mmCIF file of C-alpha atoms and ligand atoms in Angstrom:
data_model
loop_
_atom_site.group_PDB
_atom_site.id
_atom_site.type_symbol
_atom_site.label_atom_id
_atom_site.label_comp_id
_atom_site.label_asym_id
_atom_site.label_seq_id
_atom_site.Cartn_x
_atom_site.Cartn_y
_atom_site.Cartn_z
ATOM 1 C CA MET A 1 108.622 107.539 84.378
ATOM 2 C CA ASP A 2 110.364 110.473 85.554
ATOM 3 C CA GLY A 3 113.899 109.429 86.264
ATOM 4 C CA THR A 4 116.334 106.987 88.110
ATOM 5 C CA ILE A 5 116.803 106.757 91.864
ATOM 6 C CA LEU A 6 120.076 105.977 93.441
ATOM 7 C CA VAL A 7 119.799 104.003 96.501
ATOM 8 C CA THR A 8 123.044 104.224 98.680
ATOM 9 C CA GLY A 9 123.339 101.161 100.836
ATOM 10 C CA GLY A 10 120.864 99.236 98.709
ATOM 11 C CA ALA A 11 122.507 95.844 99.735
ATOM 12 C CA GLY A 12 121.772 96.448 103.512
ATOM 13 C CA TYR A 13 118.338 96.170 105.243
ATOM 14 C CA ILE A 14 116.437 98.923 105.093
ATOM 15 C CA GLY A 15 117.888 100.023 101.809
ATOM 16 C CA SER A 16 117.340 96.527 99.821
ATOM 17 C CA HIS A 17 113.707 97.076 101.129
ATOM 18 C CA ALA A 18 113.573 100.614 99.505
ATOM 19 C CA VAL A 19 114.922 98.928 96.230
ATOM 20 C CA LEU A 20 111.993 96.589 96.341
ATOM 21 C CA ALA A 21 109.566 99.275 96.963
ATOM 22 C CA LEU A 22 110.771 101.831 94.396
ATOM 23 C CA LEU A 23 110.932 98.625 91.399
ATOM 24 C CA ASP A 24 107.578 97.557 92.643
ATOM 25 C CA ALA A 25 106.523 101.199 92.056
ATOM 26 C CA GLY A 26 108.107 101.164 88.445
ATOM 27 C CA ARG A 27 111.368 103.154 88.787
ATOM 28 C CA GLU A 28 114.649 102.660 87.919
ATOM 29 C CA VAL A 29 117.310 101.836 90.446
ATOM 30 C CA VAL A 30 121.101 101.909 90.585
ATOM 31 C CA VAL A 31 122.563 100.781 94.139
ATOM 32 C CA VAL A 32 125.857 102.161 95.434
ATOM 33 C CA ASP A 33 126.843 99.922 98.375
ATOM 34 C CA ASN A 34 130.424 99.061 99.138
ATOM 35 C CA LEU A 35 129.447 95.779 100.537
ATOM 36 C CA VAL A 36 131.157 95.804 103.611
ATOM 37 C CA THR A 37 127.953 95.235 105.878
ATOM 38 C CA GLY A 38 125.675 94.526 102.846
ATOM 39 C CA PHE A 39 125.159 91.515 100.548
ATOM 40 C CA ALA A 40 125.238 91.571 96.918
ATOM 41 C CA TRP A 41 122.235 89.101 96.720
ATOM 42 C CA ALA A 42 120.060 91.277 98.682
ATOM 43 C CA VAL A 43 120.060 93.283 95.905
ATOM 44 C CA ASP A 44 117.084 92.658 93.488
ATOM 45 C CA PRO A 45 118.534 91.594 89.978
ATOM 46 C CA ARG A 46 116.177 94.416 88.310
ATOM 47 C CA ALA A 47 118.095 97.169 90.191
ATOM 48 C CA THR A 48 122.093 98.123 88.743
ATOM 49 C CA LEU A 49 124.472 97.136 91.581
ATOM 50 C CA VAL A 50 127.771 99.295 91.666
ATOM 51 C CA GLU A 51 130.401 98.364 94.103
ATOM 52 C CA MET A 52 131.833 101.807 95.273
ATOM 53 C CA ASN A 53 131.952 103.889 98.463
ATOM 54 C CA VAL A 54 129.577 106.946 98.511
ATOM 55 C CA ALA A 55 132.594 109.362 98.978
ATOM 56 C CA ASP A 56 134.034 107.998 95.930
ATOM 57 C CA PRO A 57 135.050 111.197 93.626
ATOM 58 C CA ARG A 58 133.463 109.124 90.751
ATOM 59 C CA MET A 59 130.155 109.176 92.232
ATOM 60 C CA SER A 60 129.223 112.728 90.255
ATOM 61 C CA ASP A 61 129.826 110.964 87.150
ATOM 62 C CA LEU A 62 127.682 108.004 88.187
ATOM 63 C CA LEU A 63 124.873 110.651 89.195
ATOM 64 C CA ARG A 64 125.119 112.351 85.561
ATOM 65 C CA ALA A 65 125.440 109.076 83.831
ATOM 66 C CA HIS A 66 122.175 107.555 84.890
ATOM 67 C CA ASP A 67 120.526 111.265 85.009
ATOM 68 C CA ILE A 68 119.962 110.519 88.609
ATOM 69 C CA ARG A 69 116.481 112.331 90.143
ATOM 70 C CA ALA A 70 116.701 111.544 93.710
ATOM 71 C CA ILE A 71 119.455 109.997 96.120
ATOM 72 C CA MET A 72 118.040 107.722 98.708
ATOM 73 C CA HIS A 73 121.239 107.506 101.330
ATOM 74 C CA PHE A 74 120.601 104.690 103.652
ATOM 75 C CA ALA A 75 124.627 103.825 103.562
ATOM 76 C CA GLY A 76 126.339 104.136 106.753
ATOM 77 C CA SER A 77 126.963 102.873 110.099
ATOM 78 C CA VAL A 78 124.797 101.796 112.571
ATOM 79 C CA VAL A 79 125.563 100.454 115.968
ATOM 80 C CA VAL A 80 125.071 102.640 118.695
ATOM 81 C CA PRO A 81 127.694 101.122 121.213
ATOM 82 C CA GLU A 82 130.227 101.169 118.482
ATOM 83 C CA SER A 83 129.634 104.775 117.901
ATOM 84 C CA VAL A 84 130.764 105.491 121.573
ATOM 85 C CA SER A 85 133.688 103.288 121.380
ATOM 86 C CA ASP A 86 134.699 104.598 118.018
ATOM 87 C CA PRO A 87 133.241 107.770 117.522
ATOM 88 C CA LEU A 88 135.741 109.007 114.364
ATOM 89 C CA LYS A 89 134.190 106.089 112.591
ATOM 90 C CA TYR A 90 130.688 107.458 112.876
ATOM 91 C CA TYR A 91 131.679 111.083 111.933
ATOM 92 C CA GLU A 92 133.671 109.346 109.171
ATOM 93 C CA ASN A 93 131.243 107.078 107.628
ATOM 94 C CA ASN A 94 128.121 109.279 108.383
ATOM 95 C CA THR A 95 128.695 112.703 108.603
ATOM 96 C CA ALA A 96 132.151 113.265 106.482
ATOM 97 C CA ALA A 97 130.774 110.137 103.638
ATOM 98 C CA THR A 98 127.361 112.162 103.456
ATOM 99 C CA ARG A 99 129.289 115.591 102.954
ATOM 100 C CA ALA A 100 131.179 113.990 100.123
ATOM 101 C CA LEU A 101 128.047 112.537 98.870
ATOM 102 C CA LEU A 102 126.163 116.107 98.937
ATOM 103 C CA ALA A 103 129.354 117.498 96.952
ATOM 104 C CA SER A 104 128.905 115.098 94.155
ATOM 105 C CA ALA A 105 125.011 115.783 93.998
ATOM 106 C CA VAL A 106 125.546 119.606 94.056
ATOM 107 C CA ALA A 107 128.143 119.178 91.234
ATOM 108 C CA ALA A 108 125.535 116.887 89.372
ATOM 109 C CA GLY A 109 122.704 119.187 89.893
ATOM 110 C CA THR A 110 120.514 116.316 91.498
ATOM 111 C CA PRO A 111 117.284 117.876 92.559
ATOM 112 C CA HIS A 112 116.296 115.420 95.701
ATOM 113 C CA PHE A 113 117.770 113.886 98.399
ATOM 114 C CA ILE A 114 116.033 111.598 101.017
ATOM 115 C CA PHE A 115 118.300 110.646 104.272
ATOM 116 C CA SER A 116 118.206 107.832 106.619
ATOM 117 C CA SER A 117 118.246 110.109 109.755
ATOM 118 C CA THR A 118 117.304 108.706 113.487
ATOM 119 C CA ALA A 119 115.014 109.132 116.522
ATOM 120 C CA ALA A 120 118.418 108.953 118.098
ATOM 121 C CA THR A 121 118.544 112.776 117.212
ATOM 122 C CA TYR A 122 116.500 113.238 120.147
ATOM 123 C CA GLY A 123 118.563 111.470 122.804
ATOM 124 C CA THR A 124 116.349 111.063 125.758
ATOM 125 C CA PRO A 125 113.023 113.298 125.077
ATOM 126 C CA ASP A 126 111.451 115.242 127.449
ATOM 127 C CA ARG A 127 108.196 113.691 126.458
ATOM 128 C CA VAL A 128 106.593 111.398 124.576
ATOM 129 C CA PRO A 129 105.348 111.291 121.856
ATOM 130 C CA VAL A 130 108.636 113.331 120.717
ATOM 131 C CA ALA A 131 107.654 115.622 117.674
ATOM 132 C CA GLU A 132 110.294 116.942 115.076
ATOM 133 C CA GLY A 133 110.349 120.099 116.543
ATOM 134 C CA ASP A 134 111.313 118.831 120.135
ATOM 135 C CA PRO A 135 115.059 119.474 121.070
ATOM 136 C CA THR A 136 117.789 117.341 119.347
ATOM 137 C CA VAL A 137 120.229 116.539 122.231
ATOM 138 C CA PRO A 138 121.604 112.961 121.055
ATOM 139 C CA ILE A 139 123.409 110.968 123.900
ATOM 140 C CA ASN A 140 125.546 109.219 121.286
ATOM 141 C CA PRO A 141 128.115 109.740 118.559
ATOM 142 C CA TYR A 142 125.491 107.563 115.934
ATOM 143 C CA GLY A 143 122.827 110.376 117.005
ATOM 144 C CA MET A 144 125.198 113.201 116.664
ATOM 145 C CA SER A 145 126.682 112.233 113.206
ATOM 146 C CA LYS A 146 123.010 111.752 111.899
ATOM 147 C CA LEU A 147 122.076 115.457 113.418
ATOM 148 C CA MET A 148 125.286 117.070 111.810
ATOM 149 C CA THR A 149 124.097 115.528 108.450
ATOM 150 C CA GLU A 150 120.545 117.222 108.899
ATOM 151 C CA ALA A 151 122.441 120.362 109.659
ATOM 152 C CA MET A 152 124.289 119.977 106.213
ATOM 153 C CA LEU A 153 121.434 119.137 104.257
ATOM 154 C CA ARG A 154 119.418 122.211 105.686
ATOM 155 C CA ASP A 155 122.096 124.706 104.313
ATOM 156 C CA VAL A 156 122.871 123.034 101.136
ATOM 157 C CA ALA A 157 119.126 122.870 100.119
ATOM 158 C CA ALA A 158 119.148 126.654 101.076
ATOM 159 C CA ALA A 159 122.350 127.173 98.809
ATOM 160 C CA HIS A 160 121.635 125.198 96.057
ATOM 161 C CA PRO A 161 118.772 123.664 93.926
ATOM 162 C CA MET A 162 117.984 120.544 95.835
ATOM 163 C CA ASN A 163 115.460 119.920 98.362
ATOM 164 C CA TYR A 164 115.346 117.161 100.838
ATOM 165 C CA ALA A 165 113.751 114.899 103.245
ATOM 166 C CA ALA A 166 115.211 113.851 106.437
ATOM 167 C CA LEU A 167 113.426 110.625 107.708
ATOM 168 C CA ARG A 168 113.759 109.911 111.517
ATOM 169 C CA TYR A 169 113.280 106.167 111.853
ATOM 170 C CA PHE A 170 112.184 104.780 115.032
ATOM 171 C CA ASN A 171 112.646 100.976 115.608
ATOM 172 C CA VAL A 172 112.479 99.224 112.374
ATOM 173 C CA ALA A 173 111.950 95.574 112.159
ATOM 174 C CA GLY A 174 110.300 92.908 109.940
ATOM 175 C CA ALA A 175 110.768 91.922 106.404
ATOM 176 C CA ASP A 176 109.483 91.768 102.915
ATOM 177 C CA PRO A 177 106.284 90.218 103.422
ATOM 178 C CA GLN A 178 106.916 88.463 100.134
ATOM 179 C CA GLY A 179 110.315 86.953 101.714
ATOM 180 C CA ARG A 180 112.477 88.814 98.961
ATOM 181 C CA SER A 181 114.514 90.302 101.914
ATOM 182 C CA GLY A 182 114.852 90.823 105.612
ATOM 183 C CA GLN A 183 117.396 91.861 108.289
ATOM 184 C CA SER A 184 120.510 89.525 107.332
ATOM 185 C CA THR A 185 123.241 91.684 109.248
ATOM 186 C CA VAL A 186 125.767 89.564 110.989
ATOM 187 C CA GLY A 187 126.019 90.058 114.884
ATOM 188 C CA ALA A 188 122.862 92.461 114.786
ATOM 189 C CA THR A 189 121.629 93.999 118.332
ATOM 190 C CA HIS A 190 117.906 94.904 117.559
ATOM 191 C CA LEU A 191 115.660 92.850 119.928
ATOM 192 C CA ILE A 192 113.135 91.589 117.561
ATOM 193 C CA LYS A 193 116.256 90.222 115.295
ATOM 194 C CA ILE A 194 117.667 88.798 118.556
ATOM 195 C CA ALA A 195 114.270 87.195 119.579
ATOM 196 C CA VAL A 196 113.841 85.385 116.432
ATOM 197 C CA GLU A 197 117.463 84.320 116.312
ATOM 198 C CA ALA A 198 116.458 82.638 119.577
ATOM 199 C CA ALA A 199 113.316 81.355 118.336
ATOM 200 C CA THR A 200 115.472 79.518 115.467
ATOM 201 C CA GLY A 201 117.694 78.159 117.581
ATOM 202 C CA LYS A 202 120.808 80.389 116.688
ATOM 203 C CA ARG A 203 120.622 81.890 120.434
ATOM 204 C CA ASN A 204 119.598 80.121 123.754
ATOM 205 C CA ALA A 205 118.124 83.266 125.209
ATOM 206 C CA VAL A 206 117.183 86.919 124.873
ATOM 207 C CA GLY A 207 118.370 89.406 127.440
ATOM 208 C CA VAL A 208 115.906 91.989 128.703
ATOM 209 C CA PHE A 209 118.142 95.137 129.241
ATOM 210 C CA GLY A 210 116.423 96.824 132.147
ATOM 211 C CA THR A 211 113.287 95.866 134.333
ATOM 212 C CA ASP A 212 113.283 99.130 136.453
ATOM 213 C CA PHE A 213 112.535 101.666 133.634
ATOM 214 C CA PRO A 214 109.371 104.285 134.473
ATOM 215 C CA THR A 215 107.240 102.484 132.079
ATOM 216 C CA ARG A 216 104.110 100.156 132.748
ATOM 217 C CA ASP A 217 106.193 96.863 133.171
ATOM 218 C CA GLY A 218 109.728 98.398 134.058
ATOM 219 C CA THR A 219 111.212 97.588 130.583
ATOM 220 C CA GLY A 220 111.938 99.741 127.520
ATOM 221 C CA VAL A 221 109.345 100.809 125.299
ATOM 222 C CA ARG A 222 109.874 101.166 121.525
ATOM 223 C CA ASP A 223 107.560 102.432 118.711
ATOM 224 C CA TYR A 224 108.270 99.921 116.181
ATOM 225 C CA ILE A 225 107.823 100.320 112.671
ATOM 226 C CA HIS A 226 107.570 97.730 109.443
ATOM 227 C CA VAL A 227 110.393 97.822 107.385
ATOM 228 C CA SER A 228 107.876 97.652 104.346
ATOM 229 C CA ASP A 229 105.819 100.691 105.615
ATOM 230 C CA LEU A 230 109.118 102.506 106.198
ATOM 231 C CA ALA A 231 110.374 101.710 102.698
ATOM 232 C CA ALA A 232 107.163 103.106 101.434
ATOM 233 C CA ALA A 233 107.506 106.018 103.199
ATOM 234 C CA HIS A 234 110.874 106.840 100.990
ATOM 235 C CA VAL A 235 108.946 106.321 97.864
ATOM 236 C CA ALA A 236 106.097 108.671 98.859
ATOM 237 C CA ALA A 237 108.680 111.218 100.073
ATOM 238 C CA PHE A 238 110.269 111.206 96.559
ATOM 239 C CA ASP A 239 106.727 112.030 95.257
ATOM 240 C CA GLN A 240 106.669 114.761 97.530
ATOM 241 C CA LEU A 241 109.790 116.277 96.842
ATOM 242 C CA ALA A 242 109.128 115.946 93.134
ATOM 243 C CA ALA A 243 105.818 117.604 93.473
ATOM 244 C CA GLU A 244 106.901 120.389 95.545
ATOM 245 C CA PRO A 245 111.047 121.262 95.117
ATOM 246 C CA ALA A 246 110.819 124.337 97.061
ATOM 247 C CA ARG A 247 109.903 122.268 100.125
ATOM 248 C CA SER A 248 111.951 120.016 102.541
ATOM 249 C CA HIS A 249 110.945 117.788 105.238
ATOM 250 C CA THR A 250 112.166 116.246 108.374
ATOM 251 C CA LEU A 251 109.683 113.657 109.416
ATOM 252 C CA ASN A 252 109.511 110.739 112.164
ATOM 253 C CA CYS A 253 108.830 107.597 110.848
ATOM 254 C CA GLY A 254 106.888 105.725 113.079
ATOM 255 C CA TYR A 255 103.449 104.366 113.952
ATOM 256 C CA GLY A 256 102.904 106.521 117.612
ATOM 257 C CA ARG A 257 102.251 103.548 119.428
ATOM 258 C CA GLY A 258 104.945 101.792 121.605
ATOM 259 C CA PHE A 259 105.468 98.308 123.127
ATOM 260 C CA SER A 260 107.375 97.115 126.052
ATOM 261 C CA VAL A 261 110.360 94.752 125.694
ATOM 262 C CA LEU A 262 108.258 92.182 127.715
ATOM 263 C CA GLU A 263 105.287 93.064 125.222
ATOM 264 C CA VAL A 264 107.513 92.022 122.305
ATOM 265 C CA LEU A 265 108.595 88.827 123.640
ATOM 266 C CA ASP A 266 104.945 88.142 124.201
ATOM 267 C CA ALA A 267 104.495 88.593 120.708
ATOM 268 C CA VAL A 268 107.264 86.286 119.799
ATOM 269 C CA ASP A 269 106.246 83.505 122.089
ATOM 270 C CA ARG A 270 102.679 84.074 120.658
ATOM 271 C CA VAL A 271 103.700 83.817 117.006
ATOM 272 C CA THR A 272 106.365 81.154 117.583
ATOM 273 C CA ASN A 273 103.984 78.892 120.104
ATOM 274 C CA LEU A 274 107.265 78.909 121.927
ATOM 275 C CA LYS A 275 108.361 80.235 125.433
ATOM 276 C CA LEU A 276 111.577 82.040 125.152
ATOM 277 C CA ASP A 277 113.939 81.798 127.931
ATOM 278 C CA ARG A 278 114.180 85.690 129.198
ATOM 279 C CA ARG A 279 117.245 86.635 131.143
ATOM 280 C CA LEU A 280 116.601 89.858 133.040
ATOM 281 C CA GLU A 281 119.595 92.080 133.060
ATOM 282 C CA SER A 282 120.910 95.647 134.079
ATOM 283 C CA ARG A 283 120.174 98.505 131.892
ATOM 284 C CA ARG A 284 122.288 98.960 128.382
ATOM 285 C CA ALA A 285 124.029 102.273 128.651
ATOM 286 C CA GLY A 286 122.416 105.466 126.997
ATOM 287 C CA ASP A 287 118.662 103.709 126.423
ATOM 288 C CA PRO A 288 115.874 105.981 127.215
ATOM 289 C CA ALA A 289 112.805 104.229 128.978
ATOM 290 C CA GLU A 290 110.544 105.403 126.526
ATOM 291 C CA LEU A 291 110.964 106.616 122.703
ATOM 292 C CA ILE A 292 107.677 106.756 120.858
ATOM 293 C CA ALA A 293 107.059 109.194 117.592
ATOM 294 C CA ASP A 294 104.472 111.577 117.058
ATOM 295 C CA ASN A 295 103.728 110.911 113.347
ATOM 296 C CA ARG A 296 101.306 113.501 112.780
ATOM 297 C CA ALA A 297 103.610 115.487 110.338
ATOM 298 C CA ILE A 298 104.530 112.714 108.128
ATOM 299 C CA LEU A 299 100.421 111.674 107.972
ATOM 300 C CA ALA A 300 100.003 115.424 107.206
ATOM 301 C CA THR A 301 102.665 115.839 104.723
ATOM 302 C CA LEU A 302 103.098 112.550 102.451
ATOM 303 C CA PRO A 303 100.450 110.324 100.713
ATOM 304 C CA TRP A 304 101.487 107.596 103.344
ATOM 305 C CA ARG A 305 99.621 105.532 105.613
ATOM 306 C CA PRO A 306 100.556 102.657 107.909
ATOM 307 C CA GLU A 307 99.660 99.497 106.459
ATOM 308 C CA ARG A 308 101.632 97.067 108.846
ATOM 309 C CA ASP A 309 100.937 98.368 111.736
ATOM 310 C CA ASP A 310 100.522 95.164 113.778
ATOM 311 C CA LEU A 311 103.335 93.730 115.909
ATOM 312 C CA ASP A 312 102.486 90.040 115.934
ATOM 313 C CA GLY A 313 102.721 90.762 112.019
ATOM 314 C CA ILE A 314 105.971 92.231 112.279
ATOM 315 C CA VAL A 315 107.088 89.326 114.377
ATOM 316 C CA ARG A 316 105.659 86.947 111.696
ATOM 317 C CA ASP A 317 107.690 88.724 109.036
ATOM 318 C CA ALA A 318 110.872 88.890 110.565
ATOM 319 C CA LEU A 319 110.440 85.101 111.679
ATOM 320 C CA ALA A 320 109.909 83.682 108.278
ATOM 321 C CA TRP A 321 113.024 85.761 106.838
ATOM 322 C CA GLU A 322 115.331 84.383 109.849
ATOM 323 C CA ARG A 323 114.136 80.815 108.768
ATOM 324 C CA ARG A 324 115.152 81.521 105.327
ATOM 325 C CA LEU A 325 118.359 83.236 106.273
ATOM 326 C CA GLY A 326 118.945 79.498 108.104
ATOM 327 C CA GLU A 327 117.979 77.430 104.846
ATOM 328 C CA ARG A 328 120.580 79.934 102.997
ATOM 329 C CA GLU A 329 123.254 79.138 105.350
ATOM 330 C CA LYS A 330 122.919 75.525 105.504
ATOM 331 C CA GLY A 331 122.728 75.788 101.861
ATOM 332 C CA ARG A 332 126.066 77.312 101.593
ATOM 333 C CA GLN A 333 127.663 75.090 104.288
ATOM 334 C CA GLY A 334 126.375 71.890 102.659
HETATM 335 N N1 UDP B 401 116.490 94.983 124.261
HETATM 336 C C1 UDP B 401 116.632 94.444 124.772
HETATM 337 N N2 UDP B 401 117.436 92.843 124.756
HETATM 338 C C2 UDP B 401 117.918 92.861 123.515
HETATM 339 C C3 UDP B 401 117.971 93.768 122.570
HETATM 340 C C4 UDP B 401 117.450 95.017 123.068
HETATM 341 O O1 UDP B 401 116.306 93.957 126.098
HETATM 342 O O2 UDP B 401 118.657 91.872 123.288
HETATM 343 C C5 UDP B 401 115.890 96.213 124.610
HETATM 344 C C6 UDP B 401 116.745 97.809 124.818
HETATM 345 O O3 UDP B 401 117.525 98.038 125.767
HETATM 346 C C7 UDP B 401 115.636 98.572 124.236
HETATM 347 C C8 UDP B 401 114.539 97.798 123.027
HETATM 348 O O4 UDP B 401 114.904 96.617 123.340
HETATM 349 O O5 UDP B 401 114.791 99.171 125.559
HETATM 350 C C9 UDP B 401 114.911 98.155 121.833
HETATM 351 O O6 UDP B 401 116.319 97.965 121.689
HETATM 352 P P1 UDP B 401 116.745 97.742 120.175
HETATM 353 O O7 UDP B 401 118.432 97.553 120.376
HETATM 354 O O8 UDP B 401 116.288 96.721 119.363
HETATM 355 O O9 UDP B 401 116.679 99.274 119.510
HETATM 356 P P2 UDP B 401 117.119 100.608 119.799
HETATM 357 O O10 UDP B 401 115.657 101.445 120.219
HETATM 358 O O11 UDP B 401 118.244 100.703 120.804
HETATM 359 O O12 UDP B 401 117.681 101.618 118.616
#
């Protein structure tokens, strides 16, 4: 096997699934996580966990000591409204921290870098599905902090022997189908997480943020991708970067189709056999009406195909994890 992969943020939601995908593919994995929002228990014990900030100057020694072939960089701050109220936190944790990590990678000669970017780099797209070459005009500091990192990657890859994949995630949801990890973040704000919290009695209702969008039923439309498919895309991206070291990639990660908020809640009702209480509310600041990936580039570039493009399946896996999380919390209290 050719080399160890370093996963930053590997104790978090998407990072922990990438760790599983890498281990399942037979890779050696070192996780770097400061455990501020992540959980040590979310890291598969087959991986080595180092509790450290990604900007720590000791990072280049760590990269050298483990002969790291690629960095998958998930660590960062991800709450859009918080990025509006505390922008410098986002420019610190996302942009500046990645600058420091890139400096360590360059110093250690790390050849490949895979970056968690976001559809928020597009802002409010002029058209959907939105493609990688379309204008990137972020409408919040979160999207801008990630777009600035994409710019650094481009420039660093031009100047140093490193190639990269910037993966622009659409709406990530669901959980490991084997029940090994899931979305465990405290105070999560994402629709499917909120809905399964309501389904398991942790909330009384689900707010529907905006019913007057120019969409088929007036609610926001998003491209929901199963977290395990997204994790698999990272493994495929690494293989591609290693196979063709002179090329870098910026790729949308989505299925190319959208569901409205009401369609998602219908799926949750179907899967749970419940009728969740829906509270119609006004729009959330900065929410675009519709965000759907043009995914032709990733399909053409990576040996990757969606395997879990099924909204009910995504909800089922998210729900199963939410129940496990409930058991875990009960166990800890009892
Ligand atoms: N949404 C909602 N109620 C919630 C959370 C989200 O109606 O409790 C809507 C939100 O306005 C958007 C969609 O669900 O149209 C997806 O939002 P989410 O926060 O999951 O992801 P985002 O697209 O903002 O990254």
